[in-house]
Every structure is written in C-alpha cells, then in structure tokens.
Amino acid sequence: MGAGLLAHTEKIAARRAVALSVVVPCYNEIGGVAELYRRVTAVCREQAGHSYEIVLVIDGATDGTREAIFELAKKDSHVVGIDLARNYGHQIALSAGLEFCCGERILILDADLQDPPELLKAMMAKMDEGFDVVYGQRLKRQGEGWFKRATAALFYRLLRKMVDVDMALDSGDFRLMNRRALDHLNAMPERYRFIRGMVSWIGLKQVAFAYERHQRFAGTTHYPLKKMVLLAMDAMTSFSIVPLRFASHLGMIFGFLGLAALGYTLFSWVAGSVLPGWTSLAAIVLILGSVQLLVLGIFGEYLGRMYMETKRRPLYLINEIAAHDPAAGKLPVHRLQEMAEELTKGAVRASGRI
C-alpha cells in the first residue's frame, strides 16, 4: 500500500478502535446474511456493548450478497462491507478482513453459521484466563459426509507429523485472537496462505475450545473437493519440506533397486542363465519414468510458489468499502504507483493491505 494510504488507514483505525471485531468472509451467502447479522449482532452486544464491528468481506459474490451487506452497512454503523475486486478465495478474503479490522479481540467466523457465534461468550472467558488465541476444535461435524470427515482427519494428522509447528487437530479457522496475535499474523507476507497453520506458527499462548459443528444454515458448501485439495497443497508446501525429502528418499530407494537389478543381471549372465525379456525392462522404465515425473511435480509445486512470491503483486484488490462512517467508506484504496514506489524502497510489503 502507498504511504498516504497507510496514514489514512491509521486515522480510521484510531477513530473506529473497538473492543471486538468479527471477521466473516462471504461468497454467495444471500440466504444466510440476514441470520448471520442477527446472531452476530446479538452476541457482540452481549459481550462488547456498543464497542464492536462486524467486518463482512465480499469475495466476488454474484448472488446479491454484496447488495445485502452494503444495505446492512448503511443501516448499522457497526457493519463494514469490504467488496473485493474479484473472487480471491476464502483464505485471502479472510486475510483482507483481518488486515482491515481494528478490534482488540478478533473472532474469525464463517458465513455459513456452522460455527455458532453464540460460543463467543465461552471463548472470551477462556481468553480472560491469559490466552492469546482460543481456537475451536471440532468434536462432531454435522451435515458433512463420511468422506470429508475421514479425509480431513487424515490430513490434519498427516500434516502434524510433517511439520515442526504444533498444528492443532480437527480445527478450522474458527478462533478468537487478541490484537497481539493478529499483529504477528498480519506481518506474515506470503501469498499462499493457510491461516490456521500460520496462527499455529506464531506460537504464544493458545488453547483449544471443543465444540460441535452445526449444519449450514443455508445454501451449499463452497469448499468442493478441488478446493480442499488445493488448500491441502498450500498447507503442505507452506509449512513443510518433507515432500522434497520424500523425493530424495524415493530416488535413493530406486537407486538401490537399480543396483540390485544390475547385480542380478550380471550374476545371471555369468551363470549362463537366460535373461528376462523386454516386458520386465519396459515395466521398469515406465515405473522409473513415473517416479521422475512425480519428483518433478513436487519440485514444480515449490518452484511455482517461489515464482509467484517473487512477483510481489498485491495479495488482493478492493473494489469498494461500505461503512456507516463516512471516513471509512469508498476510499481510494489501491494506488498501484505509490505501492510500487514503496516496494522499491523496501518500506512495505506487497500484501495489498489498505
């Protein structure tokens, strides 16, 4: 972001500093926006009085979600709608809201209401004990099929074995953080973001909060298998080099197998035995070729992410901000020339923060 924008944003944050921020990424959630607003508003008033904000990040919605959120922002000064320039994905939309919010405590919530906002009271009480992060740990996952539950459980346990970070099991993005933890999170500039892993990497004092996940209030899931696989790949490549080591180990294993096969061939030749035909040789070549392509694919995933990071493009662009506070609405949030100048000086990171 440009230096002028930074100063302007600090003024907004100072005027709108609140005790509690609730950050909600929204993509085609028209069926649940009203209920989301009603329930979140109720718990915020109970826990923070009038010192709260609800930051709704519109991630390229096409079903009227944007209009509904902007209407809420006109009527309620506690609501801020951030309309991203396009669909960037859940993790980046969440990052946009976390960079914009100004609460001392921040609740991350999904718009589908599978994570009940009413749990905020108990989570706040837990944070009062001195914790920096209170993360939700799912005991049950209502409305989700056995395949998704099984693959999610396997993924988190596998990831936990592969990384040096104390990665929380059976945990999504539903969590309560204090400003100290959020500032550390916002200082992390990577593009391929796995928020729950990044929060675990921060450390500080974190504690699990067990709960039962509910069914979606309305609509269908926006996390199909393809997006789940991409998120898993981001998590693996962002927090572990085990896949690279696996490629090396695989090469060593097949190297030893090749030496063994060579020894067997020489022994057979000396003994005068008939050597096997070309079928076995073709099978070996195909196997080795497949392994080589697999290893190249692993290297390519890491190299591709490095390439994208070096471009230093903004993490996201914002189309418009809707807020009851005139100072926070419709800001010229993207002056790319200023941003480029600041990047040249090394003064700011290209994260797209407003």
mmCIF file of C-alpha atoms in Angstrom:
data_model
loop_
_atom_site.group_PDB
_atom_site.id
_atom_site.type_symbol
_atom_site.label_atom_id
_atom_site.label_comp_id
_atom_site.label_asym_id
_atom_site.label_seq_id
_atom_site.Cartn_x
_atom_site.Cartn_y
_atom_site.Cartn_z
ATOM 1 C CA MET A 1 0.000 0.000 0.000
ATOM 2 C CA GLY A 2 1.058 3.580 -0.510
ATOM 3 C CA ALA A 3 2.408 5.673 2.320
ATOM 4 C CA GLY A 4 -0.506 8.104 2.029
ATOM 5 C CA LEU A 5 -2.984 5.264 2.335
ATOM 6 C CA LEU A 6 -1.181 3.941 5.386
ATOM 7 C CA ALA A 7 -1.558 7.258 7.172
ATOM 8 C CA HIS A 8 -5.216 7.476 6.202
ATOM 9 C CA THR A 9 -5.915 3.956 7.404
ATOM 10 C CA GLU A 10 -4.285 4.671 10.754
ATOM 11 C CA LYS A 11 -6.625 7.626 11.241
ATOM 12 C CA ILE A 12 -9.605 5.392 10.503
ATOM 13 C CA ALA A 13 -8.386 2.747 12.914
ATOM 14 C CA ALA A 14 -7.885 5.345 15.628
ATOM 15 C CA ARG A 15 -11.412 6.719 15.181
ATOM 16 C CA ARG A 16 -13.013 3.305 14.999
ATOM 17 C CA ALA A 17 -10.965 1.350 17.552
ATOM 18 C CA VAL A 18 -13.265 -1.177 19.208
ATOM 19 C CA ALA A 19 -13.108 -3.930 21.784
ATOM 20 C CA LEU A 20 -14.279 -6.681 19.446
ATOM 21 C CA SER A 21 -14.106 -7.359 15.710
ATOM 22 C CA VAL A 22 -15.898 -10.204 13.969
ATOM 23 C CA VAL A 23 -14.407 -11.004 10.557
ATOM 24 C CA VAL A 24 -16.531 -13.011 8.118
ATOM 25 C CA PRO A 25 -15.564 -13.901 4.515
ATOM 26 C CA CYS A 26 -18.708 -14.094 2.370
ATOM 27 C CA TYR A 27 -19.183 -15.729 -1.021
ATOM 28 C CA ASN A 28 -22.721 -16.178 -2.378
ATOM 29 C CA GLU A 29 -24.330 -16.303 1.068
ATOM 30 C CA ILE A 30 -27.508 -14.379 0.278
ATOM 31 C CA GLY A 31 -29.649 -16.996 2.004
ATOM 32 C CA GLY A 32 -27.892 -16.561 5.322
ATOM 33 C CA VAL A 33 -26.712 -12.943 5.513
ATOM 34 C CA ALA A 34 -29.711 -11.705 7.500
ATOM 35 C CA GLU A 35 -29.491 -14.549 10.022
ATOM 36 C CA LEU A 36 -25.732 -14.105 10.285
ATOM 37 C CA TYR A 37 -26.162 -10.410 11.028
ATOM 38 C CA ARG A 38 -28.894 -11.059 13.601
ATOM 39 C CA ARG A 39 -26.982 -13.681 15.563
ATOM 40 C CA VAL A 40 -23.589 -11.997 15.427
ATOM 41 C CA THR A 41 -25.053 -8.644 16.455
ATOM 42 C CA ALA A 42 -26.770 -10.236 19.443
ATOM 43 C CA VAL A 43 -23.615 -11.881 20.795
ATOM 44 C CA CYS A 44 -21.467 -8.803 20.121
ATOM 45 C CA ARG A 45 -23.812 -6.548 22.064
ATOM 46 C CA GLU A 46 -23.841 -9.032 24.913
ATOM 47 C CA GLN A 47 -20.049 -9.272 25.098
ATOM 48 C CA ALA A 48 -18.851 -5.834 23.994
ATOM 49 C CA GLY A 49 -21.759 -3.435 24.383
ATOM 50 C CA HIS A 50 -21.509 -0.979 21.508
ATOM 51 C CA SER A 51 -17.737 -1.306 21.094
ATOM 52 C CA TYR A 52 -17.675 -3.811 18.247
ATOM 53 C CA GLU A 53 -17.572 -4.102 14.478
ATOM 54 C CA ILE A 54 -18.703 -6.763 12.030
ATOM 55 C CA VAL A 55 -16.363 -6.893 9.033
ATOM 56 C CA LEU A 56 -18.017 -8.718 6.131
ATOM 57 C CA VAL A 57 -15.625 -9.408 3.251
ATOM 58 C CA ILE A 58 -17.416 -9.945 -0.075
ATOM 59 C CA ASP A 59 -15.270 -12.356 -2.074
ATOM 60 C CA GLY A 60 -16.606 -11.813 -5.587
ATOM 61 C CA ALA A 61 -20.189 -12.774 -4.742
ATOM 62 C CA THR A 62 -22.665 -12.887 -7.634
ATOM 63 C CA ASP A 63 -25.976 -13.693 -5.936
ATOM 64 C CA GLY A 64 -26.886 -10.398 -4.245
ATOM 65 C CA THR A 65 -24.702 -10.884 -1.168
ATOM 66 C CA ARG A 66 -22.879 -7.631 -1.911
ATOM 67 C CA GLU A 67 -26.068 -5.590 -2.087
ATOM 68 C CA ALA A 68 -27.422 -7.129 1.113
ATOM 69 C CA ILE A 69 -24.221 -6.394 3.039
ATOM 70 C CA PHE A 70 -23.994 -2.839 1.730
ATOM 71 C CA GLU A 71 -27.572 -2.269 2.845
ATOM 72 C CA LEU A 72 -26.697 -3.501 6.340
ATOM 73 C CA ALA A 73 -23.697 -1.156 6.412
ATOM 74 C CA LYS A 74 -25.961 1.799 5.611
ATOM 75 C CA LYS A 75 -28.300 0.983 8.479
ATOM 76 C CA ASP A 76 -25.839 -0.135 11.143
ATOM 77 C CA SER A 77 -22.644 1.741 11.966
ATOM 78 C CA HIS A 78 -21.146 -1.459 13.384
ATOM 79 C CA VAL A 79 -21.140 -3.169 9.981
ATOM 80 C CA VAL A 80 -18.364 -2.727 7.430
ATOM 81 C CA GLY A 81 -18.610 -4.304 3.978
ATOM 82 C CA ILE A 82 -15.388 -4.854 2.045
ATOM 83 C CA ASP A 83 -16.057 -5.672 -1.600
ATOM 84 C CA LEU A 84 -13.014 -7.342 -3.168
ATOM 85 C CA ALA A 85 -12.297 -6.723 -6.839
ATOM 86 C CA ARG A 86 -12.889 -10.401 -7.690
ATOM 87 C CA ASN A 87 -13.049 -13.834 -6.121
ATOM 88 C CA TYR A 88 -9.686 -14.475 -4.463
ATOM 89 C CA GLY A 89 -10.625 -17.443 -2.323
ATOM 90 C CA HIS A 90 -11.556 -17.907 1.309
ATOM 91 C CA GLN A 91 -8.086 -17.556 2.840
ATOM 92 C CA ILE A 92 -7.229 -14.307 1.057
ATOM 93 C CA ALA A 93 -10.665 -12.835 1.736
ATOM 94 C CA LEU A 94 -10.145 -13.666 5.389
ATOM 95 C CA SER A 95 -6.719 -12.009 5.277
ATOM 96 C CA ALA A 96 -8.295 -8.837 3.883
ATOM 97 C CA GLY A 97 -10.742 -8.648 6.774
ATOM 98 C CA LEU A 98 -8.050 -9.340 9.353
ATOM 99 C CA GLU A 99 -5.868 -6.558 7.975
ATOM 100 C CA PHE A 100 -8.744 -4.076 7.994
ATOM 101 C CA CYS A 101 -10.298 -4.809 11.411
ATOM 102 C CA CYS A 102 -9.320 -2.754 14.433
ATOM 103 C CA GLY A 103 -10.649 -4.696 17.425
ATOM 104 C CA GLU A 104 -8.636 -5.611 20.499
ATOM 105 C CA ARG A 105 -10.083 -9.086 20.177
ATOM 106 C CA ILE A 106 -10.938 -10.660 16.846
ATOM 107 C CA LEU A 107 -13.337 -13.511 16.147
ATOM 108 C CA ILE A 108 -12.986 -15.366 12.841
ATOM 109 C CA LEU A 109 -16.285 -16.798 11.674
ATOM 110 C CA ASP A 110 -17.614 -18.478 8.536
ATOM 111 C CA ALA A 111 -20.768 -17.062 6.975
ATOM 112 C CA ASP A 112 -22.496 -20.457 6.844
ATOM 113 C CA LEU A 113 -23.013 -20.415 10.640
ATOM 114 C CA GLN A 114 -21.650 -23.926 11.049
ATOM 115 C CA ASP A 115 -19.528 -22.445 13.814
ATOM 116 C CA PRO A 116 -22.075 -20.992 16.276
ATOM 117 C CA PRO A 117 -21.306 -17.336 17.100
ATOM 118 C CA GLU A 118 -23.017 -17.877 20.468
ATOM 119 C CA LEU A 119 -19.846 -19.670 21.610
ATOM 120 C CA LEU A 120 -18.128 -16.283 21.766
ATOM 121 C CA LYS A 121 -19.048 -15.851 25.437
ATOM 122 C CA ALA A 122 -17.229 -19.010 26.498
ATOM 123 C CA MET A 123 -14.284 -18.222 24.229
ATOM 124 C CA MET A 124 -13.969 -14.733 25.706
ATOM 125 C CA ALA A 125 -13.963 -16.242 29.191
ATOM 126 C CA LYS A 126 -11.188 -18.595 28.126
ATOM 127 C CA MET A 127 -9.133 -15.718 26.752
ATOM 128 C CA ASP A 128 -9.609 -13.867 30.038
ATOM 129 C CA GLU A 129 -7.504 -16.625 31.605
ATOM 130 C CA GLY A 130 -4.490 -15.214 29.767
ATOM 131 C CA PHE A 131 -4.521 -16.912 26.368
ATOM 132 C CA ASP A 132 -3.679 -15.113 23.131
ATOM 133 C CA VAL A 133 -5.595 -17.493 20.857
ATOM 134 C CA VAL A 134 -8.642 -19.637 21.569
ATOM 135 C CA TYR A 135 -9.233 -21.949 18.612
ATOM 136 C CA GLY A 136 -12.256 -24.110 18.010
ATOM 137 C CA GLN A 137 -11.684 -27.862 17.982
ATOM 138 C CA ARG A 138 -14.461 -29.853 16.337
ATOM 139 C CA LEU A 139 -15.863 -32.787 18.272
ATOM 140 C CA LYS A 140 -18.579 -33.507 15.709
ATOM 141 C CA ARG A 141 -19.180 -32.241 12.182
ATOM 142 C CA GLN A 142 -22.883 -32.267 11.458
ATOM 143 C CA GLY A 143 -24.033 -32.224 7.856
ATOM 144 C CA GLU A 144 -20.723 -33.498 6.444
ATOM 145 C CA GLY A 145 -20.288 -36.853 4.725
ATOM 146 C CA TRP A 146 -18.003 -39.626 5.903
ATOM 147 C CA PHE A 147 -15.528 -38.975 3.077
ATOM 148 C CA LYS A 148 -14.951 -35.352 4.053
ATOM 149 C CA ARG A 149 -14.692 -36.212 7.750
ATOM 150 C CA ALA A 150 -12.256 -39.052 7.100
ATOM 151 C CA THR A 151 -10.027 -37.129 4.695
ATOM 152 C CA ALA A 152 -9.974 -34.062 6.963
ATOM 153 C CA ALA A 153 -8.976 -36.161 9.976
ATOM 154 C CA LEU A 154 -6.259 -37.913 7.958
ATOM 155 C CA PHE A 155 -4.946 -34.647 6.525
ATOM 156 C CA TYR A 156 -4.553 -32.878 9.873
ATOM 157 C CA ARG A 157 -2.804 -35.861 11.444
ATOM 158 C CA LEU A 158 -0.501 -36.273 8.473
ATOM 159 C CA LEU A 159 0.311 -32.552 8.416
ATOM 160 C CA ARG A 160 1.011 -32.586 12.145
ATOM 161 C CA LYS A 161 3.595 -35.341 11.593
ATOM 162 C CA MET A 162 5.253 -33.456 8.747
ATOM 163 C CA VAL A 163 5.762 -30.025 10.328
ATOM 164 C CA ASP A 164 7.730 -28.718 13.270
ATOM 165 C CA VAL A 165 4.824 -26.496 14.329
ATOM 166 C CA ASP A 166 2.342 -27.682 16.944
ATOM 167 C CA MET A 167 -0.533 -27.864 14.458
ATOM 168 C CA ALA A 168 -3.985 -28.054 16.041
ATOM 169 C CA LEU A 169 -6.001 -31.163 15.203
ATOM 170 C CA ASP A 170 -9.589 -31.027 13.900
ATOM 171 C CA SER A 171 -9.511 -27.250 13.833
ATOM 172 C CA GLY A 172 -10.652 -24.811 11.158
ATOM 173 C CA ASP A 173 -10.387 -21.032 11.052
ATOM 174 C CA PHE A 174 -12.973 -20.515 13.806
ATOM 175 C CA ARG A 175 -10.998 -18.841 16.584
ATOM 176 C CA LEU A 176 -10.680 -15.812 18.845
ATOM 177 C CA MET A 177 -7.406 -13.872 18.802
ATOM 178 C CA ASN A 178 -6.145 -10.842 20.627
ATOM 179 C CA ARG A 179 -4.519 -7.886 18.902
ATOM 180 C CA ARG A 180 -1.023 -9.089 19.755
ATOM 181 C CA ALA A 181 -1.518 -12.374 17.894
ATOM 182 C CA LEU A 182 -3.226 -10.671 14.958
ATOM 183 C CA ASP A 183 -0.422 -8.154 14.507
ATOM 184 C CA HIS A 184 2.044 -11.036 14.220
ATOM 185 C CA LEU A 185 -0.238 -12.763 11.712
ATOM 186 C CA ASN A 186 -0.653 -9.639 9.585
ATOM 187 C CA ALA A 187 3.127 -9.246 9.439
ATOM 188 C CA MET A 188 3.453 -12.526 7.529
ATOM 189 C CA PRO A 189 3.627 -11.658 3.807
ATOM 190 C CA GLU A 190 3.203 -14.973 1.972
ATOM 191 C CA ARG A 191 0.648 -15.277 -0.831
ATOM 192 C CA TYR A 192 -0.276 -18.931 -0.402
ATOM 193 C CA ARG A 193 -1.997 -18.651 2.923
ATOM 194 C CA PHE A 194 -3.111 -21.363 5.311
ATOM 195 C CA ILE A 195 -4.412 -19.168 8.124
ATOM 196 C CA ARG A 196 -4.898 -21.860 10.756
ATOM 197 C CA GLY A 197 -1.334 -23.046 10.194
ATOM 198 C CA MET A 198 0.044 -19.514 10.254
ATOM 199 C CA VAL A 199 -1.658 -18.868 13.590
ATOM 200 C CA SER A 200 -0.150 -22.078 14.968
ATOM 201 C CA TRP A 201 3.278 -20.988 13.712
ATOM 202 C CA ILE A 202 3.038 -17.736 15.688
ATOM 203 C CA GLY A 203 3.088 -19.606 18.962
ATOM 204 C CA LEU A 204 2.187 -17.504 22.017
ATOM 205 C CA LYS A 205 -0.370 -18.942 24.440
ATOM 206 C CA GLN A 206 -3.004 -20.936 22.570
ATOM 207 C CA VAL A 207 -5.730 -23.231 23.835
ATOM 208 C CA ALA A 208 -8.336 -25.473 22.218
ATOM 209 C CA PHE A 209 -12.045 -24.920 22.700
ATOM 210 C CA ALA A 210 -14.087 -28.056 21.993
ATOM 211 C CA TYR A 211 -17.448 -27.664 20.271
ATOM 212 C CA GLU A 212 -19.864 -29.380 17.902
ATOM 213 C CA ARG A 213 -20.031 -28.013 14.386
ATOM 214 C CA HIS A 214 -23.544 -27.454 13.051
ATOM 215 C CA GLN A 215 -25.031 -27.878 9.601
ATOM 216 C CA ARG A 216 -25.002 -24.983 7.155
ATOM 217 C CA PHE A 217 -27.830 -22.537 7.786
ATOM 218 C CA ALA A 218 -28.470 -22.059 4.064
ATOM 219 C CA GLY A 219 -27.021 -22.856 0.670
ATOM 220 C CA THR A 220 -24.363 -25.389 -0.251
ATOM 221 C CA THR A 221 -20.700 -25.718 0.620
ATOM 222 C CA HIS A 222 -18.217 -23.505 -1.212
ATOM 223 C CA TYR A 223 -15.362 -25.911 -0.462
ATOM 224 C CA PRO A 224 -15.640 -28.746 -3.014
ATOM 225 C CA LEU A 225 -13.012 -31.467 -3.283
ATOM 226 C CA LYS A 226 -10.861 -29.454 -5.705
ATOM 227 C CA LYS A 227 -10.552 -26.508 -3.310
ATOM 228 C CA MET A 228 -9.865 -28.844 -0.400
ATOM 229 C CA VAL A 229 -7.002 -30.442 -2.338
ATOM 230 C CA LEU A 230 -5.549 -27.034 -3.261
ATOM 231 C CA LEU A 231 -5.761 -25.899 0.368
ATOM 232 C CA ALA A 232 -4.009 -29.088 1.462
ATOM 233 C CA MET A 233 -1.232 -28.452 -1.076
ATOM 234 C CA ASP A 234 -0.821 -24.888 0.173
ATOM 235 C CA ALA A 235 -0.575 -26.193 3.727
ATOM 236 C CA MET A 236 1.993 -28.841 2.819
ATOM 237 C CA THR A 237 4.242 -26.561 0.783
ATOM 238 C CA SER A 238 3.959 -23.623 3.194
ATOM 239 C CA PHE A 239 4.862 -25.481 6.365
ATOM 240 C CA SER A 240 6.925 -28.495 5.379
ATOM 241 C CA ILE A 241 9.814 -29.571 3.158
ATOM 242 C CA VAL A 242 9.044 -33.235 3.795
ATOM 243 C CA PRO A 243 7.728 -33.692 0.209
ATOM 244 C CA LEU A 244 11.149 -32.591 -1.064
ATOM 245 C CA ARG A 245 12.861 -35.021 1.279
ATOM 246 C CA PHE A 246 10.434 -37.703 0.163
ATOM 247 C CA ALA A 247 11.541 -37.117 -3.417
ATOM 248 C CA SER A 248 15.175 -37.562 -2.388
ATOM 249 C CA HIS A 249 14.419 -40.705 -0.418
ATOM 250 C CA LEU A 250 12.434 -42.088 -3.323
ATOM 251 C CA GLY A 251 15.408 -41.519 -5.597
ATOM 252 C CA MET A 252 17.704 -43.343 -3.179
ATOM 253 C CA ILE A 253 15.312 -46.291 -2.905
ATOM 254 C CA PHE A 254 15.063 -46.719 -6.652
ATOM 255 C CA GLY A 255 18.816 -46.248 -6.947
ATOM 256 C CA PHE A 256 19.396 -49.214 -4.626
ATOM 257 C CA LEU A 257 16.780 -51.229 -6.508
ATOM 258 C CA GLY A 258 18.573 -50.414 -9.747
ATOM 259 C CA LEU A 259 21.898 -51.595 -8.325
ATOM 260 C CA ALA A 260 20.249 -54.776 -7.123
ATOM 261 C CA ALA A 261 18.747 -55.355 -10.563
ATOM 262 C CA LEU A 262 22.159 -54.741 -12.145
ATOM 263 C CA GLY A 263 23.769 -57.252 -9.808
ATOM 264 C CA TYR A 264 21.098 -59.815 -10.626
ATOM 265 C CA THR A 265 21.605 -59.251 -14.348
ATOM 266 C CA LEU A 266 25.391 -59.691 -14.110
ATOM 267 C CA PHE A 267 25.016 -62.788 -11.978
ATOM 268 C CA SER A 268 22.562 -64.294 -14.466
ATOM 269 C CA TRP A 269 24.880 -63.509 -17.372
ATOM 270 C CA VAL A 270 27.903 -65.101 -15.662
ATOM 271 C CA ALA A 271 25.844 -68.143 -14.709
ATOM 272 C CA GLY A 272 24.656 -68.501 -18.283
ATOM 273 C CA SER A 273 21.003 -68.103 -17.394
ATOM 274 C CA VAL A 274 18.533 -66.757 -19.896
ATOM 275 C CA LEU A 275 17.843 -63.112 -19.168
ATOM 276 C CA PRO A 276 14.190 -61.988 -18.843
ATOM 277 C CA GLY A 277 12.523 -60.476 -21.896
ATOM 278 C CA TRP A 278 11.739 -56.890 -22.743
ATOM 279 C CA THR A 279 8.432 -56.880 -20.842
ATOM 280 C CA SER A 280 10.110 -56.565 -17.450
ATOM 281 C CA LEU A 281 12.509 -53.947 -18.813
ATOM 282 C CA ALA A 282 9.633 -51.893 -20.191
ATOM 283 C CA ALA A 283 7.830 -52.102 -16.842
ATOM 284 C CA ILE A 284 10.934 -50.881 -15.022
ATOM 285 C CA VAL A 285 11.344 -47.965 -17.439
ATOM 286 C CA LEU A 286 7.702 -46.960 -17.004
ATOM 287 C CA ILE A 287 7.981 -47.100 -13.214
ATOM 288 C CA LEU A 288 11.153 -45.018 -13.186
ATOM 289 C CA GLY A 289 9.614 -42.526 -15.603
ATOM 290 C CA SER A 290 6.570 -42.169 -13.367
ATOM 291 C CA VAL A 291 8.754 -41.600 -10.317
ATOM 292 C CA GLN A 292 10.758 -38.963 -12.165
ATOM 293 C CA LEU A 293 7.599 -37.121 -13.180
ATOM 294 C CA LEU A 294 6.318 -37.331 -9.604
ATOM 295 C CA VAL A 295 9.537 -35.828 -8.280
ATOM 296 C CA LEU A 296 9.468 -33.108 -10.938
ATOM 297 C CA GLY A 297 5.885 -32.335 -9.949
ATOM 298 C CA ILE A 298 6.880 -31.922 -6.301
ATOM 299 C CA PHE A 299 9.761 -29.641 -7.250
ATOM 300 C CA GLY A 300 7.435 -27.739 -9.563
ATOM 301 C CA GLU A 301 4.944 -27.022 -6.788
ATOM 302 C CA TYR A 302 7.625 -25.415 -4.636
ATOM 303 C CA LEU A 303 9.260 -23.620 -7.567
ATOM 304 C CA GLY A 304 5.923 -22.292 -8.824
ATOM 305 C CA ARG A 305 5.093 -20.856 -5.420
ATOM 306 C CA MET A 306 8.517 -19.215 -5.223
ATOM 307 C CA TYR A 307 7.928 -17.680 -8.653
ATOM 308 C CA MET A 308 4.545 -16.274 -7.641
ATOM 309 C CA GLU A 309 6.029 -14.841 -4.443
ATOM 310 C CA THR A 310 8.769 -13.015 -6.360
ATOM 311 C CA LYS A 311 6.198 -11.114 -8.436
ATOM 312 C CA ARG A 312 5.236 -9.171 -5.301
ATOM 313 C CA ARG A 313 1.753 -8.394 -6.557
ATOM 314 C CA PRO A 314 -0.844 -7.189 -4.054
ATOM 315 C CA LEU A 315 -2.467 -10.034 -2.192
ATOM 316 C CA TYR A 316 -5.870 -8.627 -3.131
ATOM 317 C CA LEU A 317 -7.537 -5.517 -4.540
ATOM 318 C CA ILE A 318 -10.596 -3.841 -3.082
ATOM 319 C CA ASN A 319 -13.402 -2.505 -5.222
ATOM 320 C CA GLU A 320 -15.282 -0.587 -2.536
ATOM 321 C CA ILE A 321 -15.720 -0.295 1.205
ATOM 322 C CA ALA A 322 -19.196 0.282 2.595
ATOM 323 C CA ALA A 323 -19.355 1.738 6.079
ATOM 324 C CA HIS A 324 -21.678 4.000 8.023
ATOM 325 C CA ASP A 325 -18.650 6.092 8.990
ATOM 326 C CA PRO A 326 -18.038 8.420 6.026
ATOM 327 C CA ALA A 327 -14.302 8.373 6.707
ATOM 328 C CA ALA A 328 -14.159 4.614 6.117
ATOM 329 C CA GLY A 329 -16.309 4.355 3.023
ATOM 330 C CA LYS A 330 -15.332 4.441 -0.634
ATOM 331 C CA LEU A 331 -11.642 5.034 -0.071
ATOM 332 C CA PRO A 332 -9.183 5.126 -2.975
ATOM 333 C CA VAL A 333 -7.601 2.007 -1.540
ATOM 334 C CA HIS A 334 -5.376 0.997 -4.436
ATOM 335 C CA ARG A 335 -2.842 3.449 -5.764
ATOM 336 C CA LEU A 336 -0.616 0.981 -7.530
ATOM 337 C CA GLN A 337 2.021 3.558 -8.474
ATOM 338 C CA GLU A 338 2.523 4.574 -4.852
ATOM 339 C CA MET A 339 2.647 0.937 -3.837
ATOM 340 C CA ALA A 340 5.315 0.178 -6.435
ATOM 341 C CA GLU A 341 7.422 3.115 -5.225
ATOM 342 C CA GLU A 342 7.175 1.932 -1.638
ATOM 343 C CA LEU A 343 8.113 -1.604 -2.644
ATOM 344 C CA THR A 344 11.187 -0.260 -4.415
ATOM 345 C CA LYS A 345 12.235 1.455 -1.220
ATOM 346 C CA GLY A 346 11.571 -1.707 0.736
ATOM 347 C CA ALA A 347 9.305 0.201 3.071
ATOM 348 C CA VAL A 348 6.244 -2.003 2.784
ATOM 349 C CA ARG A 349 5.346 -5.473 1.680
ATOM 350 C CA ALA A 350 3.130 -6.196 -1.318
ATOM 351 C CA SER A 351 0.291 -7.720 0.651
ATOM 352 C CA GLY A 352 -2.479 -5.459 -0.570
ATOM 353 C CA ARG A 353 -3.184 -4.116 2.893
ATOM 354 C CA ILE A 354 -5.280 -0.950 2.809
#
